[in-house]
CSV table of C-alpha atoms and ligand atoms in Angstrom, one decimal:
chain,number,residue,atom,x,y,z
N,2,MET,CA,23.5,65.4,-37.3
N,3,ALA,CA,21.2,68.5,-37.0
N,4,LYS,CA,23.5,70.1,-33.7
N,5,ALA,CA,22.0,73.1,-31.9
N,6,LYS,CA,24.4,75.6,-30.6
N,7,ASN,CA,24.1,74.6,-26.9
N,8,ASN,CA,24.6,70.8,-27.7
N,9,LEU,CA,21.3,70.0,-27.5
N,10,VAL,CA,18.9,68.2,-29.9
N,11,PHE,CA,15.3,67.1,-30.1
N,12,PHE,CA,14.5,63.7,-30.7
N,13,CYS,CA,11.0,62.1,-31.4
N,14,LYS,CA,10.3,59.6,-28.5
N,15,GLU,CA,8.1,57.4,-30.9
N,16,CYS,CA,10.5,56.7,-33.5
N,17,GLY,CA,13.7,58.6,-32.5
N,18,TYR,CA,13.3,61.4,-35.5
N,19,GLU,CA,15.9,63.9,-34.8
N,20,SER,CA,15.6,67.7,-35.0
N,21,GLY,CA,17.2,70.8,-34.3
N,22,LYS,CA,14.4,72.3,-33.3
N,23,TRP,CA,11.3,71.8,-31.6
N,24,MET,CA,8.2,70.7,-33.5
N,25,GLY,CA,4.5,69.9,-32.6
N,26,GLN,CA,4.1,66.8,-35.0
N,27,CYS,CA,7.1,64.3,-35.8
N,28,PRO,CA,7.3,64.6,-40.0
N,29,ALA,CA,8.3,60.8,-39.8
N,30,CYS,CA,6.0,59.4,-37.5
N,31,LYS,CA,3.4,61.6,-37.4
N,32,ALA,CA,3.3,61.8,-33.5
N,33,TRP,CA,1.9,64.8,-31.9
N,34,ASN,CA,4.0,65.9,-29.0
N,35,SER,CA,6.6,63.3,-29.1
N,36,PHE,CA,9.7,65.7,-29.2
N,37,VAL,CA,11.7,65.9,-26.3
N,38,GLU,CA,15.3,67.8,-26.0
N,39,GLU,CA,18.4,65.8,-25.1
N,40,PRO,CA,22.0,66.6,-25.1
N,41,VAL,CA,23.9,65.4,-28.7
N,42,VAL,CA,26.0,62.3,-27.9
N,43,SER,CA,29.9,63.3,-29.1
N,44,ASP,CA,30.9,61.3,-32.0
N,45,LYS,CA,34.3,60.5,-30.0
N,46,LYS,CA,32.9,59.3,-27.0
N,47,SER,CA,30.7,56.9,-28.6
N,48,GLN,CA,33.5,55.4,-30.6
N,49,ALA,CA,34.7,54.4,-26.8
N,50,ALA,CA,32.6,51.2,-27.0
N,51,ASP,CA,33.7,50.0,-30.3
N,52,LYS,CA,36.8,48.2,-29.2
N,53,ILE,CA,34.5,44.9,-30.0
N,54,ARG,CA,35.6,43.9,-33.3
N,55,ILE,CA,32.7,42.2,-35.6
N,56,PRO,CA,34.4,39.5,-37.4
N,57,GLY,CA,34.8,40.1,-41.1
N,58,ARG,CA,34.6,43.7,-40.7
N,59,GLY,CA,37.3,45.5,-42.4
N,60,ALA,CA,38.6,42.7,-44.2
N,61,ALA,CA,39.0,42.0,-47.8
N,62,PRO,CA,36.0,41.4,-49.6
N,63,VAL,CA,35.3,37.8,-50.0
N,64,ARG,CA,33.0,35.9,-52.7
N,65,ILE,CA,29.7,34.6,-51.5
N,66,SER,CA,30.6,31.0,-52.0
N,67,GLU,CA,33.3,31.7,-49.7
N,68,ILE,CA,31.2,32.7,-46.8
N,69,SER,CA,30.1,29.6,-44.7
N,70,ILE,CA,27.0,28.9,-42.6
N,71,GLU,CA,27.2,26.1,-40.2
N,72,ASP,CA,23.9,24.3,-39.4
N,73,GLN,CA,24.3,24.9,-35.3
N,74,ASP,CA,23.4,28.6,-36.5
N,75,ARG,CA,20.1,27.9,-35.6
N,76,THR,CA,18.9,26.9,-32.2
N,77,THR,CA,15.3,26.2,-31.2
N,78,THR,CA,13.7,28.0,-28.3
N,79,GLY,CA,11.4,25.1,-27.0
N,80,PHE,CA,8.4,26.7,-28.4
N,81,GLY,CA,7.3,25.7,-31.8
N,82,GLU,CA,5.4,29.2,-32.0
N,83,LEU,CA,8.2,31.1,-30.8
N,84,ASP,CA,10.6,29.3,-33.4
N,85,ARG,CA,8.4,29.9,-36.5
N,86,VAL,CA,7.7,33.6,-35.8
N,87,LEU,CA,11.6,33.9,-35.6
N,88,GLY,CA,12.1,32.0,-38.9
N,89,SER,CA,12.9,28.3,-37.6
N,90,GLY,CA,14.7,29.3,-34.3
N,91,ILE,CA,17.1,31.4,-32.6
N,92,VAL,CA,20.2,32.9,-35.2
N,93,LYS,CA,23.4,33.1,-33.7
N,94,GLY,CA,25.0,36.3,-33.1
N,95,SER,CA,21.4,38.2,-34.0
N,96,LEU,CA,19.8,40.8,-32.0
N,97,VAL,CA,15.8,40.5,-31.3
N,98,LEU,CA,13.7,43.1,-29.7
N,99,VAL,CA,10.7,41.6,-28.0
N,100,GLY,CA,7.9,44.9,-27.7
N,101,GLY,CA,5.0,44.7,-26.0
N,102,ASP,CA,2.8,46.9,-23.3
N,103,PRO,CA,4.0,46.7,-19.9
N,104,GLY,CA,2.6,43.6,-18.5
N,105,ILE,CA,1.5,41.6,-21.2
N,106,GLY,CA,4.0,38.9,-20.6
N,107,LYS,CA,7.5,39.6,-22.2
N,108,SER,CA,9.7,38.9,-19.0
N,109,THR,CA,7.8,35.4,-18.4
N,110,LEU,CA,8.1,34.4,-22.0
N,111,LEU,CA,11.9,35.4,-22.1
N,112,LEU,CA,12.2,33.7,-18.7
N,113,GLN,CA,10.5,30.4,-20.0
N,114,VAL,CA,12.7,30.6,-23.2
N,115,CYS,CA,15.7,30.8,-20.9
N,116,ARG,CA,14.6,27.6,-19.1
N,117,ASN,CA,14.0,25.8,-22.3
N,118,LEU,CA,17.8,27.0,-23.6
N,119,ALA,CA,19.5,25.8,-20.5
N,120,HIS,CA,17.6,22.8,-20.2
N,121,SER,CA,19.2,21.9,-23.8
N,122,ALA,CA,22.4,22.8,-22.7
N,123,LYS,CA,23.1,26.3,-23.5
N,124,LYS,CA,24.5,28.9,-21.4
N,125,VAL,CA,22.2,31.9,-20.9
N,126,LEU,CA,22.3,35.1,-19.1
N,127,TYR,CA,19.3,36.8,-17.9
N,128,ILE,CA,19.9,40.6,-17.3
N,129,SER,CA,17.1,42.3,-15.6
N,130,GLY,CA,17.1,45.9,-14.8
N,131,GLU,CA,13.5,45.9,-13.3
N,132,GLU,CA,13.3,43.5,-11.0
N,133,SER,CA,15.6,42.3,-8.1
N,134,LEU,CA,17.2,38.6,-8.2
N,135,LYS,CA,14.6,37.9,-5.7
N,136,GLN,CA,11.5,38.8,-7.7
N,137,ILE,CA,13.1,36.9,-10.3
N,138,LYS,CA,13.3,33.8,-8.5
N,139,MET,CA,9.6,34.0,-7.6
N,140,ARG,CA,8.6,34.2,-11.0
N,141,ALA,CA,10.9,31.5,-11.8
N,142,ASN,CA,9.0,29.2,-9.2
N,143,ARG,CA,6.0,29.9,-10.8
N,144,ILE,CA,7.2,28.5,-14.4
N,145,GLY,CA,8.5,25.5,-12.8
N,146,GLN,CA,11.7,23.8,-12.2
N,147,ILE,CA,14.8,25.2,-13.6
N,148,ASP,CA,18.2,23.2,-14.2
N,149,GLY,CA,21.2,23.9,-16.2
N,150,GLU,CA,23.5,27.3,-16.8
N,151,LEU,CA,21.4,29.9,-16.2
N,152,TYR,CA,23.0,33.0,-14.9
N,153,PHE,CA,21.0,36.1,-13.4
N,154,VAL,CA,22.0,39.8,-13.0
N,155,SER,CA,20.2,42.6,-11.7
N,156,GLU,CA,22.1,45.6,-13.4
N,157,THR,CA,21.4,48.6,-15.4
N,158,ASN,CA,24.8,49.9,-16.2
N,159,LEU,CA,25.8,48.5,-19.7
N,160,ASP,CA,29.5,49.1,-19.1
N,161,MET,CA,29.4,46.4,-16.3
N,162,ILE,CA,27.2,44.2,-18.2
N,163,SER,CA,29.1,43.6,-21.2
N,164,GLY,CA,32.0,43.1,-18.5
N,165,SER,CA,29.4,40.2,-17.1
N,166,ILE,CA,28.7,39.1,-20.9
N,167,GLU,CA,32.4,38.7,-21.3
N,168,ASP,CA,33.1,37.0,-17.9
N,169,VAL,CA,30.2,34.4,-18.5
N,170,LYS,CA,30.5,34.1,-22.3
N,171,PRO,CA,27.0,32.7,-22.5
N,172,ASP,CA,24.8,31.6,-26.0
N,173,VAL,CA,22.1,33.8,-25.2
N,174,VAL,CA,21.6,37.1,-23.6
N,175,ILE,CA,17.9,38.7,-22.5
N,176,ILE,CA,18.2,42.6,-21.4
N,177,ASP,CA,15.2,43.4,-19.9
N,178,SER,CA,14.4,46.4,-20.5
N,179,ILE,CA,16.3,48.2,-22.7
N,180,GLN,CA,14.6,51.1,-21.3
N,181,THR,CA,16.4,50.4,-17.8
N,182,MET,CA,19.7,50.6,-19.4
N,183,TYR,CA,22.5,53.1,-19.2
N,184,ARG,CA,25.7,53.8,-20.7
N,185,GLU,CA,28.2,56.0,-18.3
N,186,ASP,CA,29.5,57.8,-21.6
N,187,ILE,CA,26.0,59.5,-22.3
N,188,THR,CA,24.8,62.1,-20.1
N,189,SER,CA,21.1,62.0,-20.9
N,190,ALA,CA,18.9,59.6,-18.4
N,191,PRO,CA,17.9,56.4,-18.7
N,192,GLY,CA,14.9,55.8,-21.0
N,193,SER,CA,15.9,58.9,-23.1
N,194,VAL,CA,16.0,58.4,-26.8
N,195,SER,CA,20.0,58.9,-27.1
N,196,GLN,CA,20.7,56.4,-24.0
N,197,VAL,CA,18.3,53.6,-25.6
N,198,ARG,CA,19.8,53.9,-28.8
N,199,GLU,CA,23.3,54.0,-28.0
N,200,SER,CA,22.7,51.2,-25.5
N,201,THR,CA,21.1,49.3,-28.4
N,202,ASN,CA,24.3,49.7,-30.3
N,203,LEU,CA,26.6,48.8,-28.2
N,204,LEU,CA,24.6,45.5,-27.5
N,205,MET,CA,24.6,45.3,-31.2
N,206,GLN,CA,28.5,45.2,-31.2
N,207,ILE,CA,28.4,42.4,-28.4
N,208,ALA,CA,26.0,40.2,-30.4
N,209,LYS,CA,27.7,40.3,-33.7
N,210,GLY,CA,31.1,40.7,-32.1
N,211,LEU,CA,31.0,37.7,-30.1
N,212,GLY,CA,28.2,35.7,-31.9
N,213,ILE,CA,26.1,35.9,-29.1
N,214,THR,CA,22.1,36.2,-29.5
N,215,ILE,CA,20.8,39.0,-27.6
N,216,PHE,CA,16.9,39.3,-27.0
N,217,ILE,CA,16.3,42.8,-25.8
N,218,VAL,CA,12.9,43.7,-24.1
N,219,GLY,CA,11.3,47.3,-25.0
N,220,HIS,CA,8.0,48.6,-23.4
N,221,VAL,CA,5.7,50.2,-25.9
N,222,THR,CA,5.1,53.6,-24.2
N,223,LYS,CA,1.8,55.5,-24.7
N,224,GLU,CA,2.8,58.5,-23.2
N,225,GLY,CA,5.7,59.6,-20.7
N,226,VAL,CA,9.5,60.4,-21.1
N,227,VAL,CA,10.6,57.2,-21.9
N,228,ALA,CA,11.4,56.4,-25.6
N,229,GLY,CA,9.4,53.6,-27.3
N,230,PRO,CA,10.9,50.4,-29.0
N,231,ARG,CA,10.1,52.0,-32.3
N,232,VAL,CA,13.6,54.2,-32.0
N,233,LEU,CA,15.5,51.0,-32.3
N,234,GLU,CA,13.6,48.5,-34.9
N,235,HIS,CA,16.1,50.0,-37.5
N,236,MET,CA,19.0,48.5,-35.3
N,237,VAL,CA,18.2,44.9,-34.6
N,238,ASP,CA,17.7,42.2,-37.1
N,239,THR,CA,14.0,41.0,-35.7
N,240,VAL,CA,11.1,42.7,-34.2
N,241,LEU,CA,8.6,40.9,-32.3
N,242,TYR,CA,5.6,42.6,-30.9
N,243,PHE,CA,3.9,40.7,-28.1
N,244,GLU,CA,0.0,41.7,-28.2
N,245,GLY,CA,-3.1,41.1,-26.6
N,246,ASP,CA,-5.8,42.3,-24.0
N,247,ARG,CA,-4.3,42.3,-20.8
N,248,ASN,CA,-8.0,41.0,-19.3
N,249,ASP,CA,-7.8,38.5,-21.7
N,250,THR,CA,-5.4,35.3,-21.2
N,251,TYR,CA,-4.4,34.9,-25.0
N,252,ARG,CA,-1.2,36.8,-26.5
N,253,ILE,CA,-0.4,37.1,-30.1
N,254,LEU,CA,3.4,37.3,-30.7
N,255,ARG,CA,4.0,38.8,-34.4
N,256,ALA,CA,6.7,39.5,-36.3
N,257,VAL,CA,6.8,43.0,-37.7
N,258,LYS,CA,10.5,42.8,-39.0
N,259,ASN,CA,12.7,39.9,-39.4
N,260,ARG,CA,16.1,39.5,-41.3
N,261,PHE,CA,16.0,35.7,-41.2
N,262,GLY,CA,12.4,34.8,-41.9
N,263,SER,CA,9.2,35.8,-43.1
N,264,THR,CA,7.2,38.9,-40.9
N,265,ASN,CA,3.5,38.3,-40.9
N,266,GLU,CA,4.2,35.2,-38.9
N,267,ILE,CA,2.0,35.2,-35.6
N,268,GLY,CA,2.6,32.7,-32.3
N,269,VAL,CA,-0.3,32.2,-30.3
N,270,PHE,CA,0.2,31.8,-26.6
N,271,GLU,CA,-1.8,31.5,-23.3
N,272,MET,CA,-0.9,33.2,-20.0
N,273,GLN,CA,-1.9,30.8,-17.2
N,274,GLU,CA,-1.2,30.4,-13.5
N,275,LYS,CA,2.1,28.8,-14.4
N,276,GLY,CA,3.3,31.0,-17.3
N,277,LEU,CA,2.7,30.9,-21.1
N,278,ILE,CA,1.7,27.8,-23.0
N,279,GLU,CA,1.5,27.9,-26.6
N,280,VAL,CA,-1.5,27.4,-28.6
N,281,THR,CA,-1.1,25.0,-31.5
N,282,ASN,CA,-4.9,25.3,-32.7
N,283,PRO,CA,-5.7,28.8,-32.7
N,284,SER,CA,-8.8,28.1,-35.1
N,285,GLU,CA,-10.1,26.5,-32.3
N,286,MET,CA,-9.5,29.1,-30.0
N,287,MET,CA,-10.6,32.1,-32.3
N,288,ILE,CA,-13.7,30.4,-33.2
N,289,SER,CA,-14.9,28.9,-29.7
N,290,GLY,CA,-18.0,30.8,-28.0
N,291,ARG,CA,-19.6,31.5,-31.1
N,292,PRO,CA,-23.3,32.4,-30.5
N,293,LYS,CA,-26.0,29.8,-31.7
N,294,ASN,CA,-29.0,31.0,-34.0
N,295,ALA,CA,-27.7,34.3,-34.5
N,296,SER,CA,-27.7,36.4,-37.1
N,297,GLY,CA,-24.6,38.5,-38.8
N,298,ALA,CA,-21.9,35.9,-37.8
N,299,VAL,CA,-20.1,34.6,-40.2
N,300,VAL,CA,-17.0,32.3,-39.8
N,301,SER,CA,-14.0,33.1,-42.3
N,302,CYS,CA,-10.4,31.8,-42.9
N,303,ALA,CA,-7.4,34.4,-43.0
N,304,LEU,CA,-3.9,33.9,-43.5
N,305,GLU,CA,-1.3,34.9,-41.2
N,306,GLY,CA,2.3,34.3,-43.0
N,307,THR,CA,2.2,30.6,-43.7
N,308,ARG,CA,-1.0,29.8,-41.4
N,309,PRO,CA,-4.5,29.7,-42.1
N,310,LEU,CA,-6.3,31.1,-39.5
N,311,LEU,CA,-10.4,30.8,-38.6
N,312,LEU,CA,-12.2,33.7,-37.5
N,313,GLU,CA,-15.6,34.9,-36.6
N,314,VAL,CA,-16.7,38.1,-38.7
N,315,GLN,CA,-19.5,39.8,-36.8
N,316,ALA,CA,-21.7,42.8,-38.2
N,317,LEU,CA,-24.7,44.3,-36.5
N,318,VAL,CA,-26.9,46.7,-39.0
N,319,ALA,CA,-29.1,49.0,-37.1
N,320,GLU,CA,-31.7,51.5,-38.6
N,321,THR,CA,-30.0,55.0,-37.9
N,322,ASN,CA,-31.5,57.4,-35.5
N,323,PHE,CA,-29.9,60.4,-36.6
N,324,GLY,CA,-29.4,61.8,-40.3
N,325,MET,CA,-26.0,60.4,-40.6
N,326,ALA,CA,-25.3,56.7,-40.3
N,327,ARG,CA,-22.8,55.4,-38.1
N,328,ARG,CA,-20.1,52.9,-38.7
N,329,THR,CA,-17.8,51.1,-36.8
N,330,ALA,CA,-15.1,48.6,-37.4
N,331,ASN,CA,-13.2,46.6,-35.2
N,332,GLY,CA,-10.3,44.4,-36.1
N,333,VAL,CA,-10.6,45.2,-39.9
N,334,ASP,CA,-10.2,48.4,-42.2
N,335,PHE,CA,-12.6,51.2,-41.7
N,336,ASN,CA,-12.2,52.3,-45.0
N,337,ARG,CA,-13.0,48.6,-46.5
N,338,ILE,CA,-16.1,48.7,-44.6
N,339,ASN,CA,-17.4,51.9,-46.6
N,340,ILE,CA,-16.4,50.5,-49.7
N,341,LEU,CA,-18.3,47.0,-49.1
N,342,LEU,CA,-21.4,49.0,-47.8
N,343,ALA,CA,-21.5,51.0,-50.9
N,344,ILE,CA,-21.1,47.9,-53.1
N,345,LEU,CA,-24.1,46.2,-51.1
N,346,GLU,CA,-26.0,49.6,-51.7
N,347,LYS,CA,-25.1,50.1,-55.3
N,348,ARG,CA,-24.8,46.4,-56.9
N,349,CYS,CA,-27.4,44.8,-54.7
N,350,GLY,CA,-29.8,47.3,-53.9
N,351,TYR,CA,-29.7,47.1,-50.2
N,352,ALA,CA,-30.4,50.9,-48.8
N,353,MET,CA,-27.4,50.5,-46.3
N,354,SER,CA,-26.9,54.5,-45.8
N,355,ARG,CA,-30.0,54.3,-43.7
N,356,TYR,CA,-28.3,51.8,-41.5
N,357,ASP,CA,-25.7,51.9,-38.8
N,358,ALA,CA,-23.1,49.4,-39.3
N,359,TYR,CA,-20.9,47.7,-36.7
N,360,VAL,CA,-18.5,45.3,-37.7
N,361,ASN,CA,-16.1,43.5,-35.5
N,362,ILE,CA,-13.7,40.4,-35.7
N,363,ALA,CA,-14.2,38.2,-32.3
N,364,GLY,CA,-11.3,37.4,-30.1
N,365,GLY,CA,-9.4,40.8,-30.8
N,366,MET,CA,-7.6,39.8,-34.0
N,367,LYS,CA,-6.3,42.7,-36.3
N,368,MET,CA,-7.0,41.3,-40.2
N,369,ASN,CA,-6.2,43.5,-43.1
N,370,GLU,CA,-6.6,41.2,-45.5
N,371,PRO,CA,-8.9,41.5,-48.6
N,372,ALA,CA,-9.8,37.5,-48.7
N,373,LEU,CA,-12.2,38.5,-45.6
N,374,ASP,CA,-14.8,40.9,-47.7
N,375,LEU,CA,-17.0,38.2,-48.9
N,376,ALA,CA,-17.6,37.3,-45.4
N,377,VAL,CA,-17.9,40.9,-43.9
N,378,ALA,CA,-20.4,41.7,-46.6
N,379,MET,CA,-22.3,38.3,-46.1
N,380,ALA,CA,-22.0,39.4,-42.1
N,381,LEU,CA,-23.5,42.5,-43.1
N,382,VAL,CA,-26.6,41.3,-45.1
N,383,SER,CA,-27.3,38.2,-42.8
N,384,SER,CA,-27.6,41.4,-40.0
N,385,TYR,CA,-29.6,43.3,-42.3
N,386,LYS,CA,-31.8,40.5,-43.2
N,387,ASN,CA,-31.9,39.1,-39.5
N,388,ARG,CA,-31.5,35.9,-41.0
N,389,GLU,CA,-28.9,33.4,-39.4
N,390,VAL,CA,-25.9,32.0,-42.1
N,391,ASP,CA,-25.5,28.1,-41.5
N,392,PRO,CA,-22.9,27.9,-39.2
N,393,GLY,CA,-21.3,24.8,-40.9
N,394,MET,CA,-20.5,27.4,-43.7
N,395,LEU,CA,-17.1,29.0,-44.0
N,396,ILE,CA,-16.9,31.9,-46.5
N,397,PHE,CA,-14.0,33.9,-48.3
N,398,GLY,CA,-13.1,35.9,-51.1
N,399,GLU,CA,-12.1,39.5,-52.1
N,400,ILE,CA,-14.7,41.9,-53.4
N,401,GLY,CA,-14.0,44.0,-56.3
N,402,LEU,CA,-15.7,47.6,-56.7
N,403,SER,CA,-18.6,46.2,-59.2
N,404,GLY,CA,-19.2,43.6,-57.0
N,405,GLU,CA,-17.4,40.7,-58.6
N,406,VAL,CA,-15.8,38.2,-56.2
N,407,ARG,CA,-11.8,37.7,-57.1
N,408,GLY,CA,-9.8,34.6,-56.2
N,409,VAL,CA,-7.5,35.0,-53.2
N,410,SER,CA,-4.1,33.2,-52.5
N,411,GLN,CA,-3.4,30.0,-51.0
N,412,ALA,CA,-7.3,28.9,-51.4
N,413,SER,CA,-6.8,25.2,-50.8
N,414,GLN,CA,-5.0,25.8,-47.4
N,415,ARG,CA,-8.0,27.6,-46.3
N,416,VAL,CA,-10.2,25.0,-47.5
N,417,ALA,CA,-8.0,22.3,-45.8
N,418,GLU,CA,-8.3,24.4,-42.5
N,419,ALA,CA,-12.3,24.6,-43.0
N,420,ILE,CA,-12.2,20.7,-43.4
N,421,LYS,CA,-10.0,20.2,-40.4
N,422,MET,CA,-12.2,22.5,-38.1
N,423,GLY,CA,-15.3,20.3,-39.2
N,424,PHE,CA,-17.0,22.9,-41.8
N,425,THR,CA,-19.2,21.5,-44.1
N,426,THR,CA,-19.9,23.9,-46.9
N,427,CYS,CA,-17.5,26.7,-48.2
N,428,VAL,CA,-18.2,29.4,-50.0
N,429,LEU,CA,-14.9,30.6,-52.2
N,430,PRO,CA,-14.6,32.5,-55.4
N,431,LYS,CA,-15.5,30.8,-58.8
N,432,ALA,CA,-11.7,31.3,-59.5
N,433,ASN,CA,-10.3,29.3,-56.7
N,434,LEU,CA,-12.9,26.6,-57.3
N,435,GLU,CA,-11.7,25.6,-60.9
N,436,LYS,CA,-8.5,24.7,-59.4
N,437,MET,CA,-10.1,22.5,-56.8
N,438,LYS,CA,-12.0,20.0,-58.5
N,439,GLY,CA,-12.1,16.5,-56.7
N,440,GLU,CA,-12.3,17.7,-53.0
N,441,SER,CA,-15.0,15.7,-51.6
N,442,ARG,CA,-14.6,16.0,-47.7
N,443,ILE,CA,-16.5,19.5,-48.1
N,444,LYS,CA,-19.4,21.1,-50.3
N,445,LEU,CA,-17.7,23.4,-52.3
N,446,ILE,CA,-19.8,26.5,-53.7
N,447,GLY,CA,-18.0,28.9,-56.1
N,448,VAL,CA,-19.2,32.4,-56.4
N,449,GLU,CA,-18.7,35.2,-59.0
N,450,ASN,CA,-20.3,37.9,-57.7
N,451,VAL,CA,-21.8,39.2,-54.1
N,452,ARG,CA,-25.5,38.8,-55.5
N,453,GLU,CA,-25.1,35.1,-56.1
N,454,ALA,CA,-23.0,34.8,-52.8
N,455,ILE,CA,-26.3,36.7,-51.2
N,456,GLY,CA,-28.8,34.3,-53.1
N,457,LEU,CA,-27.3,31.4,-51.4
N,458,PHE,CA,-29.3,31.8,-47.9
I,521,LIG,P1,5.4,40.3,-17.2
I,521,LIG,O1,5.7,39.1,-18.1
I,521,LIG,O2,6.0,40.5,-16.1
I,521,LIG,O3,5.1,41.4,-18.1
I,521,LIG,P2,6.1,42.3,-19.0
I,521,LIG,O4,7.8,41.6,-18.7
I,521,LIG,O5,5.4,42.2,-20.4
I,521,LIG,O6,5.9,43.9,-18.3
I,521,LIG,O7,4.1,39.8,-16.9
I,521,LIG,C1,3.1,40.0,-15.9
I,521,LIG,C2,1.5,39.5,-16.2
I,521,LIG,O8,1.7,38.2,-16.1
I,521,LIG,C3,1.3,39.6,-14.3
I,521,LIG,O9,-0.1,40.4,-14.8
I,521,LIG,C4,0.9,38.3,-14.2
I,521,LIG,C5,1.0,37.4,-15.1
I,521,LIG,N1,1.6,36.1,-15.2
I,521,LIG,C6,0.6,35.0,-15.1
I,521,LIG,O10,-0.5,35.2,-15.1
I,521,LIG,N2,1.3,33.6,-14.9
I,521,LIG,C7,2.4,33.7,-14.6
I,521,LIG,O11,2.8,32.5,-14.4
I,521,LIG,C8,3.4,34.6,-14.8
I,521,LIG,C9,5.0,34.4,-14.5
I,521,LIG,C10,2.5,35.7,-14.6
I,522,LIG,MG1,8.9,42.7,-17.8
């Protein structure tokens, strides 16, 4: 640890990077002006919390065959969407971080999880440092009847909280939020990097030591003095981010890190008057409200973890008024759009450099999948020619620099989703078509290069 003379060090508020001197830009996460001065946590003091022993720590090494896993180690949250993101349920003794912008619905989601768990005979302790018991009750009234062993504490002192946990002995604990919690032995203010870090450390000891699953809420902070949830990403087992437009009712829960399951998984929820409900068919939601007879709109199928998701790719190509053509990409990689435009110019003869191009994924999804290339290119050409693409057509495929259409993974799953959602035609890479002969429920058109695909309409 880099210690300054006066026992102060600088931390990056974004990622927790530690430095002996102030820096304008964080070398780790590249954030600007994110360094704050905080007292050093003395090693002696932070060990005071080490009284909880993690089972198996300090014992002799064991053979892997001797470690037993019990079936009950995973519990369902009552939300299929959340279970999948977590990797089929909550793992006993794990530490889960739920991050997201303030007001996105983290507290609501976790309160609903608590309710479901209490209904399935689990003991749950909800610790709120942000709301009073009355406020929690008001929220609870909105989401419906709660029975069972669900306990609430309004407290921010972690030493007291660890006492409550030992008294109640719950199966699941919710800490809402980590930025409001503090430990007495650490001198800096709640929400500072050292408090957030050391508090998480203590919670980790409790989770592993007592076999309790702990959910930690972390607000994503744009600016200000509060440390962001990235500071503790490396300490927890699972990192989930709750995303979405606050003005829209749809919310996406995304696993960024998961020691017990796959990342890339998403869960889709809708915020309603009575709390969050699951959206089990997100494809329907993503392509609802499609414009009729409009050029520049193409439906494609992306994969989010194990799940196919239909998306509407929109493009607008308009003659440029200035010397330099403008390009904008929403939800897709900006550089990828530039590459696709260059391919259309060089390989297909469209004078794209004289046109502004705007690409957008409807519904606010962010997608970095090469399988969307062909749909983006088709949307651009459709807008350029001002000619509509058949609304019953689904398009996917990766495009290489010489304009060739390359095969993508899980093509049959994507086609199955297209069939499920009532599409009549699917344009896909020829390489994928070969393995899908015999599919009669949808018309499949295999293409080898972009020109061939453009020739279809
Ligand atoms: P909240 O869970 O308090 O957000 P966070 O904990 O992430 O800061 O969510 C608050 C928003 O959700 C608030 O704007 C009101 C809305 N909401 C509903 O629309 N329906 C509901 O049933 C509840 C409880 C909240
Ligand atoms: Mg909250």
